[in-house]
Short mmCIF file of N, CA, C and O in Angstrom, two decimals:
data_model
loop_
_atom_site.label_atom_id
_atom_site.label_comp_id
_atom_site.label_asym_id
_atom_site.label_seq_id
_atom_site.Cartn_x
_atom_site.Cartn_y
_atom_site.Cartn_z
N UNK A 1 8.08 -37.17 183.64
CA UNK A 1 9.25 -36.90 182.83
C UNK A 1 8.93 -35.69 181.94
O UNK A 1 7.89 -35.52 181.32
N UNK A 2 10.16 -34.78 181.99
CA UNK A 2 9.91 -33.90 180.99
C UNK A 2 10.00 -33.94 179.32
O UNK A 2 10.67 -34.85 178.81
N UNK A 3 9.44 -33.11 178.60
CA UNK A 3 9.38 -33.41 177.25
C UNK A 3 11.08 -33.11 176.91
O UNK A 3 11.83 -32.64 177.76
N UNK A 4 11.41 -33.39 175.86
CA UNK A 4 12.83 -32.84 175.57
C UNK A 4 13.09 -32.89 174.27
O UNK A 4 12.88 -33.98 173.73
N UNK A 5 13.56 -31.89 173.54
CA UNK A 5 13.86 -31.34 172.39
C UNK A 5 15.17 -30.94 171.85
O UNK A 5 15.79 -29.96 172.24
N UNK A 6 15.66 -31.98 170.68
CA UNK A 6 16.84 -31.71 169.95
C UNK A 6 16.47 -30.45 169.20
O UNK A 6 15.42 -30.03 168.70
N UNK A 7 18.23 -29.82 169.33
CA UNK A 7 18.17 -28.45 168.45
C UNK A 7 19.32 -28.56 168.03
O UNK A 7 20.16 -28.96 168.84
N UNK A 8 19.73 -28.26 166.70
CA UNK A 8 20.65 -28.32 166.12
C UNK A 8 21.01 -26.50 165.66
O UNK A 8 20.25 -25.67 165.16
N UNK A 9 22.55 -26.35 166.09
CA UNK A 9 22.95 -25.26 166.63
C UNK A 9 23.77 -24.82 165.42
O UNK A 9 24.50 -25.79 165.19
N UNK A 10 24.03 -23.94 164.59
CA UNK A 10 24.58 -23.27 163.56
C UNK A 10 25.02 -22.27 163.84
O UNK A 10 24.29 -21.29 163.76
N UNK A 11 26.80 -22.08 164.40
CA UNK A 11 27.16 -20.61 164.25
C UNK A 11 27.29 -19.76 163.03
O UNK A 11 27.87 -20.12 162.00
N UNK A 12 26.74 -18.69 163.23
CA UNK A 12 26.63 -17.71 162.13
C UNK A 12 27.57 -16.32 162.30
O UNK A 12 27.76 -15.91 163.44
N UNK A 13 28.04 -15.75 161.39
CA UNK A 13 28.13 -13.89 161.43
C UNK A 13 26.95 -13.22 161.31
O UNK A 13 27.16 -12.14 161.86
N UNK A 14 26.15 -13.24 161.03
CA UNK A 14 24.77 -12.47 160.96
C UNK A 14 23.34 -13.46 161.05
O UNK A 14 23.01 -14.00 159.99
N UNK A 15 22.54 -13.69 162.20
CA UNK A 15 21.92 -14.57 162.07
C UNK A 15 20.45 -14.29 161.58
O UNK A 15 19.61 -15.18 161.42
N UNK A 16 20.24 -12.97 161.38
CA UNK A 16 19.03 -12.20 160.58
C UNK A 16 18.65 -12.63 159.05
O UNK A 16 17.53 -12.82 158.58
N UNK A 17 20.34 -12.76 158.20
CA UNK A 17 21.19 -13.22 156.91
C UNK A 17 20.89 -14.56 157.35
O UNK A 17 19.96 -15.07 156.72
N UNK A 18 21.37 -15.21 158.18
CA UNK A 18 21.33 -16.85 158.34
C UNK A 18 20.14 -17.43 157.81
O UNK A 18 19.94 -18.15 156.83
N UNK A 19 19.03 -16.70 159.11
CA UNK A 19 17.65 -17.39 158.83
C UNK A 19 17.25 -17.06 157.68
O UNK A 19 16.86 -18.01 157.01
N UNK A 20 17.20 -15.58 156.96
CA UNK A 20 16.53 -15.59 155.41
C UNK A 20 17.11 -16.94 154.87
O UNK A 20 16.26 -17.76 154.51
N UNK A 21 18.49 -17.32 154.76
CA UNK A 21 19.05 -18.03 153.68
C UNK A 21 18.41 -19.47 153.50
O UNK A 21 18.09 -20.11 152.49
N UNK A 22 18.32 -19.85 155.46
CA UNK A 22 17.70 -21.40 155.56
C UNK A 22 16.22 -20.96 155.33
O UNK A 22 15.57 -21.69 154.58
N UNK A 23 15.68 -20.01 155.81
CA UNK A 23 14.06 -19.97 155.46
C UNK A 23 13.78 -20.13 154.50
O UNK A 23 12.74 -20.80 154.46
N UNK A 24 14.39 -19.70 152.95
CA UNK A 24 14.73 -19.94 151.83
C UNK A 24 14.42 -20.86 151.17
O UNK A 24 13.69 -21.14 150.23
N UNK A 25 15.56 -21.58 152.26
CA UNK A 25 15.86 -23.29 151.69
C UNK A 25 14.80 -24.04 152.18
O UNK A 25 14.36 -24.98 151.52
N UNK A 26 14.44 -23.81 153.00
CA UNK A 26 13.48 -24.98 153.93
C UNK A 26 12.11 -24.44 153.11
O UNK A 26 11.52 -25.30 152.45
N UNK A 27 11.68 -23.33 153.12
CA UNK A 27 10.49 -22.74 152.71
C UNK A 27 9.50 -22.63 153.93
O UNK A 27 8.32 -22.97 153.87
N UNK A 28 10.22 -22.05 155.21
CA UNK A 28 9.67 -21.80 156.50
C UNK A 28 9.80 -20.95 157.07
O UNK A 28 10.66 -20.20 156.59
N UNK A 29 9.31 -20.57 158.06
CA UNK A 29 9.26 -18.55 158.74
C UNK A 29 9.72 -19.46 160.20
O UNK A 29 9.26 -20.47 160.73
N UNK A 30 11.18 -18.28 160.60
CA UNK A 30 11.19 -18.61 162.06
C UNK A 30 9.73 -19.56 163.18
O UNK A 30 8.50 -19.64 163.21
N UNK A 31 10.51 -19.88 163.65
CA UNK A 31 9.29 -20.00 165.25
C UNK A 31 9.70 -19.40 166.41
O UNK A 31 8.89 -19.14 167.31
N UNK A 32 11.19 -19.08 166.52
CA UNK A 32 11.48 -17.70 167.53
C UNK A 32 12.60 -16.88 166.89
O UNK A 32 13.59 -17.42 166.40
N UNK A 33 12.43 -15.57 166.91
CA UNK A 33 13.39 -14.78 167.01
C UNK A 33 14.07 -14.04 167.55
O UNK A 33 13.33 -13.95 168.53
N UNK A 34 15.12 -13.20 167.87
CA UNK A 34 15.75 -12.41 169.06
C UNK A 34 17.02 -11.93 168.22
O UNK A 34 17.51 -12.62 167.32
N UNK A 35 17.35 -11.08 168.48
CA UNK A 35 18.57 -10.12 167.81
C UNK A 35 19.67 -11.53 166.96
O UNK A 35 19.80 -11.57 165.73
N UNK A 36 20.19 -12.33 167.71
CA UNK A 36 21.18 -13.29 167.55
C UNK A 36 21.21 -15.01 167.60
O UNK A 36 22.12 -15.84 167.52
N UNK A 37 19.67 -15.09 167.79
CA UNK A 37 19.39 -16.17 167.84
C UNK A 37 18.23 -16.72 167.36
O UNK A 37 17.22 -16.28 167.90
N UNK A 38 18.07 -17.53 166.51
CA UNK A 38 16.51 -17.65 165.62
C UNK A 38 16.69 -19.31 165.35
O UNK A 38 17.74 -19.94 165.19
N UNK A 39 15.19 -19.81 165.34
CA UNK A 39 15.19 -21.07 165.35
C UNK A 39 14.26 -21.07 164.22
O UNK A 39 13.96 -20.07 163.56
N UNK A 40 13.66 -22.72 163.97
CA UNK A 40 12.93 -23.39 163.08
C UNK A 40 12.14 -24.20 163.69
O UNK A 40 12.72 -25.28 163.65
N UNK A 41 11.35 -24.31 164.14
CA UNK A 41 10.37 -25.68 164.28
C UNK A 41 10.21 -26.89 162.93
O UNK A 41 9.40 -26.94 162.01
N UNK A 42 11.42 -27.83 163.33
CA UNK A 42 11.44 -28.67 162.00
C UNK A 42 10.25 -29.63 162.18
O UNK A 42 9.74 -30.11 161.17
N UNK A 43 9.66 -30.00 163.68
CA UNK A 43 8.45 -31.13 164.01
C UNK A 43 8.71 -31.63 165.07
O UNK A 43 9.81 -31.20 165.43
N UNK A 44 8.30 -32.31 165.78
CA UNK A 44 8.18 -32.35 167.00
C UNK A 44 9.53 -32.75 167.29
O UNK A 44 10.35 -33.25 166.51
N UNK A 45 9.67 -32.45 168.67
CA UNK A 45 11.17 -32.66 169.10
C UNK A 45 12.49 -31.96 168.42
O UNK A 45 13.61 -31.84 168.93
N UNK A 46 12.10 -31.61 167.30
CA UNK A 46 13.62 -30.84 166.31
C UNK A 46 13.33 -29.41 166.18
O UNK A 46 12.29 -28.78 166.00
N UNK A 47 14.81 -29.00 166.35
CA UNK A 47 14.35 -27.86 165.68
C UNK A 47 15.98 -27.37 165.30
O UNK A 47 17.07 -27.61 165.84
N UNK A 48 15.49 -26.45 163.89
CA UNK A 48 17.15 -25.94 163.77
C UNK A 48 17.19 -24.01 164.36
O UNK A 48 16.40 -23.08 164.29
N UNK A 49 18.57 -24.19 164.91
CA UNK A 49 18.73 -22.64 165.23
C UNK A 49 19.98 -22.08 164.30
O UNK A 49 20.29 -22.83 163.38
N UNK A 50 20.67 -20.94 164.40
CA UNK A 50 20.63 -20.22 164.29
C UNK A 50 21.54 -19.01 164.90
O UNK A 50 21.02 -17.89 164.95
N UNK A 51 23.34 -19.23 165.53
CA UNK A 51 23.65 -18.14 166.38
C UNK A 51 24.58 -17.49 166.11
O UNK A 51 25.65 -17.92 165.67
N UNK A 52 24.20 -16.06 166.40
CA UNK A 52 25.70 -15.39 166.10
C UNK A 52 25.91 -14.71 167.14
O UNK A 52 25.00 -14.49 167.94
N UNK A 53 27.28 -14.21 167.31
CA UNK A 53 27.67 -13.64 168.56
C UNK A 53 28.20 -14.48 169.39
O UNK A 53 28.22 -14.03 170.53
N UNK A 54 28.73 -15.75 169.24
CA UNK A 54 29.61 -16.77 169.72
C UNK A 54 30.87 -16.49 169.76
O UNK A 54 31.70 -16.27 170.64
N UNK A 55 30.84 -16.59 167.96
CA UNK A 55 32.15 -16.29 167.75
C UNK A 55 32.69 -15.27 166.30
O UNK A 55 32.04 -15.30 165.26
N UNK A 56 33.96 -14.40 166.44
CA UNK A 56 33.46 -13.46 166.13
C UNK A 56 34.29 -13.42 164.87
O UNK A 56 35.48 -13.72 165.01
N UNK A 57 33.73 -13.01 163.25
CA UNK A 57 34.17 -13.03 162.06
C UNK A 57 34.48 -14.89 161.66
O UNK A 57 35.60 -15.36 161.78
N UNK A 58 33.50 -15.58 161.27
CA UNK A 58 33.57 -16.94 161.03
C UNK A 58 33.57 -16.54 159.48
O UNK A 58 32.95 -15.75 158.77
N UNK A 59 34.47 -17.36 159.36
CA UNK A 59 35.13 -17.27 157.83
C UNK A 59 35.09 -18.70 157.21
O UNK A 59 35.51 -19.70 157.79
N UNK A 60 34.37 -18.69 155.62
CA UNK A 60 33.57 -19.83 154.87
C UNK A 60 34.87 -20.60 154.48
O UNK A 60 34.60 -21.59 153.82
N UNK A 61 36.30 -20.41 154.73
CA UNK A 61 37.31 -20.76 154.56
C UNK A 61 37.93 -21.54 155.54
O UNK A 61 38.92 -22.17 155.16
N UNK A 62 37.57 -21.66 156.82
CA UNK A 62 37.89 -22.56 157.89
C UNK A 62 37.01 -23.41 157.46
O UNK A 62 35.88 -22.99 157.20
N UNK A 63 37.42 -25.07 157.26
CA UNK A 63 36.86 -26.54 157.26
C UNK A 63 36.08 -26.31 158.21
O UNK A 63 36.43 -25.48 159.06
N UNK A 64 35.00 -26.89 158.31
CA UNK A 64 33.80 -27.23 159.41
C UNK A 64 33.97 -28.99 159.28
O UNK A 64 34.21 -29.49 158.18
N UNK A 65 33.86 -29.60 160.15
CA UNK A 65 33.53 -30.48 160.89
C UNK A 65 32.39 -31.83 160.91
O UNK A 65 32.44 -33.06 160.84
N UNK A 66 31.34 -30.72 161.04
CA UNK A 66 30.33 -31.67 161.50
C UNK A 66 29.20 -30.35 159.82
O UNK A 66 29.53 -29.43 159.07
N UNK A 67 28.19 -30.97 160.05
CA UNK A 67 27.11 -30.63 159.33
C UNK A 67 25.66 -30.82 160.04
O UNK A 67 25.40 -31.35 161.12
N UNK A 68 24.76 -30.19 159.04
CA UNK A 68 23.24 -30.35 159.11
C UNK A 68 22.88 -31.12 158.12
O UNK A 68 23.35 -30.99 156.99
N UNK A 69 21.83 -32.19 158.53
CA UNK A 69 21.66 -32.86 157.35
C UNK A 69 19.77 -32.94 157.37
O UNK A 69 19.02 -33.06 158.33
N UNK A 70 19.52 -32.86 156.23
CA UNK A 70 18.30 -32.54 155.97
C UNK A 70 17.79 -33.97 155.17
O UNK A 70 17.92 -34.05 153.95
N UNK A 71 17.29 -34.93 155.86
CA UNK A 71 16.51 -36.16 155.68
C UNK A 71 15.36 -35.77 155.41
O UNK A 71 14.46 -35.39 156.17
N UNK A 72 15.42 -35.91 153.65
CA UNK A 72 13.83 -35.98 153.25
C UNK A 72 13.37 -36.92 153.42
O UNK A 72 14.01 -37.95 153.27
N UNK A 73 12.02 -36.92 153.82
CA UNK A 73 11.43 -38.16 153.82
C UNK A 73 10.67 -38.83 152.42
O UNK A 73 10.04 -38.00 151.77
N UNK A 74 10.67 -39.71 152.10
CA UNK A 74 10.68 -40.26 150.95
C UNK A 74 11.30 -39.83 149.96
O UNK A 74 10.74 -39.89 148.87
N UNK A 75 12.52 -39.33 150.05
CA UNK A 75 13.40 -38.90 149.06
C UNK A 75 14.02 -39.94 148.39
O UNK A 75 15.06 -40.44 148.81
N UNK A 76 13.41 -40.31 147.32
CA UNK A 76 14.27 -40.97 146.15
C UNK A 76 15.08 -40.22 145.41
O UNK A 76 15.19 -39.12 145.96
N UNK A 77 15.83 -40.29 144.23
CA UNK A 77 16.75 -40.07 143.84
C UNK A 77 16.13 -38.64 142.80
O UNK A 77 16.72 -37.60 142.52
N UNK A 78 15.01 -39.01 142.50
CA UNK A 78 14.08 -38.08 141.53
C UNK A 78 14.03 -36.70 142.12
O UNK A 78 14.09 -35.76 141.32
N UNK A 79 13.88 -36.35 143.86
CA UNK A 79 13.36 -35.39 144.71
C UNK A 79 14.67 -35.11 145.18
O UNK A 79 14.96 -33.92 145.29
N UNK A 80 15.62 -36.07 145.53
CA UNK A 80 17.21 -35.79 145.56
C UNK A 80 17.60 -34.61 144.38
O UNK A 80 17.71 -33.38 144.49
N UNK A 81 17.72 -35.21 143.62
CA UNK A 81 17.81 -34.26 142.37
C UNK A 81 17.08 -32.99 142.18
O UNK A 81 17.62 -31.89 142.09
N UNK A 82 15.84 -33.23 142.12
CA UNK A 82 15.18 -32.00 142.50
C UNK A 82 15.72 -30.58 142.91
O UNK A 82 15.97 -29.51 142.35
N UNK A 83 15.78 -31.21 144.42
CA UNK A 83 16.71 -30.42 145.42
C UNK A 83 17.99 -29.69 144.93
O UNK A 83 18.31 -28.51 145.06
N UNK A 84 18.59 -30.65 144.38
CA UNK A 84 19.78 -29.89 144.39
C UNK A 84 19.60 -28.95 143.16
O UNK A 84 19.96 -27.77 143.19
N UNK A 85 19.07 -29.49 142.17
CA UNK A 85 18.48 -28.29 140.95
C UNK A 85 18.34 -27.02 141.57
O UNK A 85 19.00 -25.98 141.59
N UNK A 86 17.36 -27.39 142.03
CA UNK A 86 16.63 -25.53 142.59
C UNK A 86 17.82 -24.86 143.30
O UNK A 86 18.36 -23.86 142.84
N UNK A 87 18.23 -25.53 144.57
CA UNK A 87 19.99 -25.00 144.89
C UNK A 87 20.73 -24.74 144.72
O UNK A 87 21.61 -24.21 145.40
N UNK A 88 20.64 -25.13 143.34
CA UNK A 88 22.07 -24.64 142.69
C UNK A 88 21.32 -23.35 141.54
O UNK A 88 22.06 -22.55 140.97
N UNK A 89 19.71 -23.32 141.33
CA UNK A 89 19.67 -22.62 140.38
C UNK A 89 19.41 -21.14 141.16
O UNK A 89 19.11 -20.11 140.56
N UNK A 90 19.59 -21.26 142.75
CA UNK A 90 19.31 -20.09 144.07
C UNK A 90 20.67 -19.61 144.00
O UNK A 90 20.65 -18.38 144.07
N UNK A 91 21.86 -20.08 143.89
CA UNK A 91 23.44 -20.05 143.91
C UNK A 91 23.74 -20.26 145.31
O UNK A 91 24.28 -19.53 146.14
N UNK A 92 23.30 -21.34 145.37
CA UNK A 92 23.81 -22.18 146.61
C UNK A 92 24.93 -22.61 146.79
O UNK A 92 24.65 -23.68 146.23
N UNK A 93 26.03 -22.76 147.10
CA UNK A 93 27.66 -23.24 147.18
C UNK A 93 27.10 -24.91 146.96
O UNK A 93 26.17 -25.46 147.57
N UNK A 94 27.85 -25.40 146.06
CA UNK A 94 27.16 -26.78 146.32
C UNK A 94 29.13 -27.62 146.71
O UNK A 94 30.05 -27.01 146.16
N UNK A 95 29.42 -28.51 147.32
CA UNK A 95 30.44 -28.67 147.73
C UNK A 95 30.68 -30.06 147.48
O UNK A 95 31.81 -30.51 147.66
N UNK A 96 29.62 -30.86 147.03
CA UNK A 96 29.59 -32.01 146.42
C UNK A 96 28.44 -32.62 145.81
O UNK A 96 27.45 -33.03 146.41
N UNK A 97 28.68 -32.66 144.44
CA UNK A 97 27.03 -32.84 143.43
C UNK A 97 26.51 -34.34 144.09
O UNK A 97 27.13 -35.05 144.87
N UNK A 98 25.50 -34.50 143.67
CA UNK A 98 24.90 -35.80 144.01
C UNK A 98 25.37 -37.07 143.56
O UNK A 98 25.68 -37.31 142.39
N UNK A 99 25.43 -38.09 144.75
CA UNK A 99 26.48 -39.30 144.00
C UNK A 99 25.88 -40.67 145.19
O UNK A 99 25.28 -40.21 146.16
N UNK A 100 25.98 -41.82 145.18
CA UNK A 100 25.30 -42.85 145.93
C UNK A 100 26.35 -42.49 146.84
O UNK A 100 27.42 -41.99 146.48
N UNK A 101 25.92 -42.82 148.37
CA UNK A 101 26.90 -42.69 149.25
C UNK A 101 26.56 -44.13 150.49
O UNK A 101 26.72 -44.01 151.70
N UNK A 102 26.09 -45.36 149.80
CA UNK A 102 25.56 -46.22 150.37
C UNK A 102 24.07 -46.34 150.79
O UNK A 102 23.19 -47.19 150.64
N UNK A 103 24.15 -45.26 151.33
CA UNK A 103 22.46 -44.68 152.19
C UNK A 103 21.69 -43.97 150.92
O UNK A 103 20.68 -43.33 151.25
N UNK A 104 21.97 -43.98 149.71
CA UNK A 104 20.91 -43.32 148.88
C UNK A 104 22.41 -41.92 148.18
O UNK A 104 23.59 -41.59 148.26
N UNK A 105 20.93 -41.59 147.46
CA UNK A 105 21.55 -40.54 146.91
C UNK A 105 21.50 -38.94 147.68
O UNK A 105 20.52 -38.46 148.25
N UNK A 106 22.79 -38.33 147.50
CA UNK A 106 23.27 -37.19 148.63
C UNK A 106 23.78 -36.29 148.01
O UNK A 106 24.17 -36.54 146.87
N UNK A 107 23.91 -35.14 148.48
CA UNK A 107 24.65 -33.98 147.91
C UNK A 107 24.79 -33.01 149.07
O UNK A 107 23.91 -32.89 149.93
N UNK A 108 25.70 -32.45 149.06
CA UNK A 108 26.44 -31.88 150.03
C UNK A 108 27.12 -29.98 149.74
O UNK A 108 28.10 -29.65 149.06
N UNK A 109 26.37 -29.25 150.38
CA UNK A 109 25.91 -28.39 150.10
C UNK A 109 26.81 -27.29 151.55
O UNK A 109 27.31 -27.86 152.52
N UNK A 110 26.85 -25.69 151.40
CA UNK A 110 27.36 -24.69 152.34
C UNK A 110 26.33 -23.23 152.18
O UNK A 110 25.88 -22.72 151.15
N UNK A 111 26.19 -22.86 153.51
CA UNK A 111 25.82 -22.08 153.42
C UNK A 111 26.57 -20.97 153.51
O UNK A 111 27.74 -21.30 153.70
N UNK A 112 26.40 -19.43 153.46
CA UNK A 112 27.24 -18.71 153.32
C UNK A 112 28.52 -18.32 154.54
O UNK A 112 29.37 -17.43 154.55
N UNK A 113 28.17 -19.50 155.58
CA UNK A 113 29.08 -18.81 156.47
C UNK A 113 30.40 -19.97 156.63
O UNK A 113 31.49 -19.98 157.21
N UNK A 114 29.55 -21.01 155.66
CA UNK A 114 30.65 -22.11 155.05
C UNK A 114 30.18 -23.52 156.22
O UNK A 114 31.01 -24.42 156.38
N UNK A 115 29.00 -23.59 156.88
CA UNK A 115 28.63 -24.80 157.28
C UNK A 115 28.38 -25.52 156.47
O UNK A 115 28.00 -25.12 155.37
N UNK A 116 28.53 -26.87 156.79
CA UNK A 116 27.90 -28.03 155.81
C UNK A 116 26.33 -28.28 155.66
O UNK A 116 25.75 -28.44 156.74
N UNK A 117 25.48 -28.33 154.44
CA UNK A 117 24.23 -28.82 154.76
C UNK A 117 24.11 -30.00 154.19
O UNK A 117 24.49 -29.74 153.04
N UNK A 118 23.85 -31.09 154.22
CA UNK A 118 23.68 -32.48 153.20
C UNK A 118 22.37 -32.34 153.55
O UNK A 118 21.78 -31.79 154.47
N UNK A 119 22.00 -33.07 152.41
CA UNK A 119 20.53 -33.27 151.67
C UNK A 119 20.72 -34.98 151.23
O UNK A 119 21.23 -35.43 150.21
N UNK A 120 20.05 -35.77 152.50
CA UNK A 120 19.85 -37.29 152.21
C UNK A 120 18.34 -38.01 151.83
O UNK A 120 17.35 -37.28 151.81
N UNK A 121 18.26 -38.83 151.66
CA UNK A 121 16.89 -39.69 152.24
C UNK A 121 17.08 -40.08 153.63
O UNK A 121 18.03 -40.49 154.30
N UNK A 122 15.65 -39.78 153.89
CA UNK A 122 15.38 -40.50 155.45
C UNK A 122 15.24 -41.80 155.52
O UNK A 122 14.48 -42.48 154.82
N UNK A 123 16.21 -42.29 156.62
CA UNK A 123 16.48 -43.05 156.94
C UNK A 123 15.39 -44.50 156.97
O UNK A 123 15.80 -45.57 157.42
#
């Protein structure tokens, strides 16, 4: 059997701009790059990308859908917080401050091309 690897796919307008913004956030350097497409090695099996040239002039004003969600691991409410501090003190769009959402404490966050990022505890 072959190995197989989730990637979680982010359309972008500029994905050069994209990756600085998540490299940023994550505090990580690509693991591939190419004019329009750049990934992350989040750990085995994951990884986040990165694309532009899909589709063309994505505007932070069209609702998105679905999101990225970034499961810290051992994220209590202390490192929850944390997070969103520093994010908001980067001028991060924050789109919903931190609040219990059953599963822990969350906050719900955009990047500049207006995707969703949430910031949970792992599961």
């Amino acid at each position: 059997m072959t190995s197989t690897s989730v990637v979680s796919i982010v359309y972008v307008n500029d994905a050069p701009a994209a990756a600085r913004f998540y490299g940023d956030l994550l505090g990580m350097s690509p693991s591939l790059e190419t004019p329009g497409y750049i990934t992350f090695g989040l750990g085995p099996g994951a990884d986040l990308a990165v694309w532009s040239g899909q589709f063309a002039d994505l505007s932070p004003d069209v609702p998105r859908t679905s999101e990225v969600c970034l499961a810290i691991d051992g994220g209590g409410p202390d490192e929850i917080n944390a997070i969103f501090e520093q994010w908001r003190s980067k001028g991060v769009t924050i789109l919903q401050e931190p609040h219990d959402a059953g599963f822990g404490l969350t906050f719900l966050a955009a990047d500049p091309d207006g995707n969703r990022i949430r910031v949970a505890p792992k599961d």
